[in-house]
């Protein structure tokens, strides 16, 4: 099976690494001109001239990046199976579509408004009550294209800074923690769920994910499972889907956003779960049985961003697994991650702190259950 992947970054690289034991081959189509997968057959196609050659080579198509023209994915669907479908991409690349789907499926979200001018932004901030978060409806990721307004009077400045014709404005959630749920749906409709992870972001970028959580009520995991199952079934989805949520003080979960792909908050599954998110995505899209999603042990994923740190010292930590992306160092760039495992959460937190001390740019780890 030759799997075509749209996008050629580290997620594609890790999909390929998980697919080689299944005798999969990989052909990447990079439309950015900056592929970094460093594995498989990478076709750089910045002007859509190599699509036919790409499709010729592959048996089915998936993606590791959702900010693709929907028309391109629809064109591919005419020729080869695409999992997940172009409909999943269409919804997930637009925050307004995403929120409308959450509303339709009764998945709670922060209160929000859609605005198309600085005046509308100011009115929405007044109506919702500050603070609010304004986000561009499309093209935003890792906290880019966003601004927090502490006062409606900041609307003009935020509008200029984001510089986008359509924004979504949300109430700022006073969350206890940020969590994510990752689930996989097979071609036959079978669904499996990973234990939820707690995610620590700094400046909108994920820094740490820890799973399973020592203090998560079963009922809350079931609530999240229900939300993501509704999304998977509604979209007739095949593959891995990620839903990011805020957990509030009253125990409720509010959906923030979803990603139609393997996700950074699921990297812990490479070493910490019986079957990784990458292998399960490949199983799903090929119509193979899905693998066990149970956690082997408390696990924490530490992102390595900007600078690599001392790899030898990291590898000397007990039960530490370094996954490097073979990229050059640059401020804010995701270069690698470390998965740390330990028999207890207490021991795990010690290892996480030891690991963070070896990474020059790592913020102090802090988890809600400490
Ligand atoms: P997003 O790109 O929507 O995932 O936003 C990036 C990060 O900004 C999130 O992971 C949160 O840390 C923060 N954030 C986004 N929306 C809100 C919100 N409505 N309330 C509080 N924090 C938010």
XYZ file of N, CA and C and ligand atoms in Angstrom, residues 95 110 133 135 143 146 170-173 175 178 201 204 246 256-257, ligand 1:
74
model
N -13.135 28.287 11.675
C -13.638 28.282 13.055
C -15.147 28.506 13.130
N -17.457 27.965 24.407
C -17.552 29.308 24.999
C -18.566 30.132 24.193
N -11.560 36.686 23.546
C -10.486 36.326 22.624
C -11.039 36.489 21.217
N -10.340 35.771 17.211
C -9.517 34.869 16.386
C -9.942 34.989 14.934
N -1.955 29.745 18.134
C -2.144 31.060 18.746
C -1.909 32.236 17.802
N -4.610 35.874 16.654
C -5.491 35.987 17.819
C -5.104 37.186 18.668
N -14.769 35.207 21.283
C -15.244 34.263 22.308
C -15.043 34.838 23.699
N -15.935 34.474 24.607
C -15.697 34.771 26.021
C -14.416 34.095 26.442
N -13.638 34.770 27.239
C -12.397 34.180 27.744
C -12.765 33.218 28.866
N -12.391 31.953 28.693
C -12.798 30.918 29.642
C -11.795 30.846 30.786
N -10.563 28.588 32.679
C -10.541 27.117 32.783
C -9.628 26.634 33.907
N -6.602 22.819 30.300
C -6.911 22.495 28.907
C -6.676 21.004 28.721
N -0.194 25.036 27.422
C 0.235 25.912 26.323
C 0.931 27.137 26.903
N 0.123 30.243 23.273
C -0.649 29.542 22.240
C 0.034 28.295 21.695
N -11.772 22.928 27.062
C -11.443 23.571 28.337
C -12.239 22.845 29.415
N -13.059 23.776 22.329
C -12.322 24.919 21.764
C -12.198 24.743 20.258
N -11.455 23.732 19.835
C -11.325 23.515 18.390
C -10.992 22.065 18.127
P -6.616 28.035 19.729
O -5.761 28.392 18.557
O -8.044 28.353 19.550
O -6.385 26.629 20.207
O -6.085 28.952 20.920
C -4.749 28.848 21.412
C -4.727 28.943 22.922
O -5.272 30.187 23.359
C -5.587 27.887 23.617
O -4.901 26.673 23.726
C -5.836 28.560 24.954
O -4.695 28.464 25.787
C -6.028 30.010 24.566
N -7.456 30.276 24.300
C -8.081 30.178 23.118
N -9.399 30.466 23.230
C -9.629 30.758 24.519
C -10.792 31.113 25.273
N -11.995 31.289 24.705
N -10.634 31.307 26.608
C -9.411 31.172 27.206
N -8.294 30.831 26.551
C -8.371 30.621 25.219
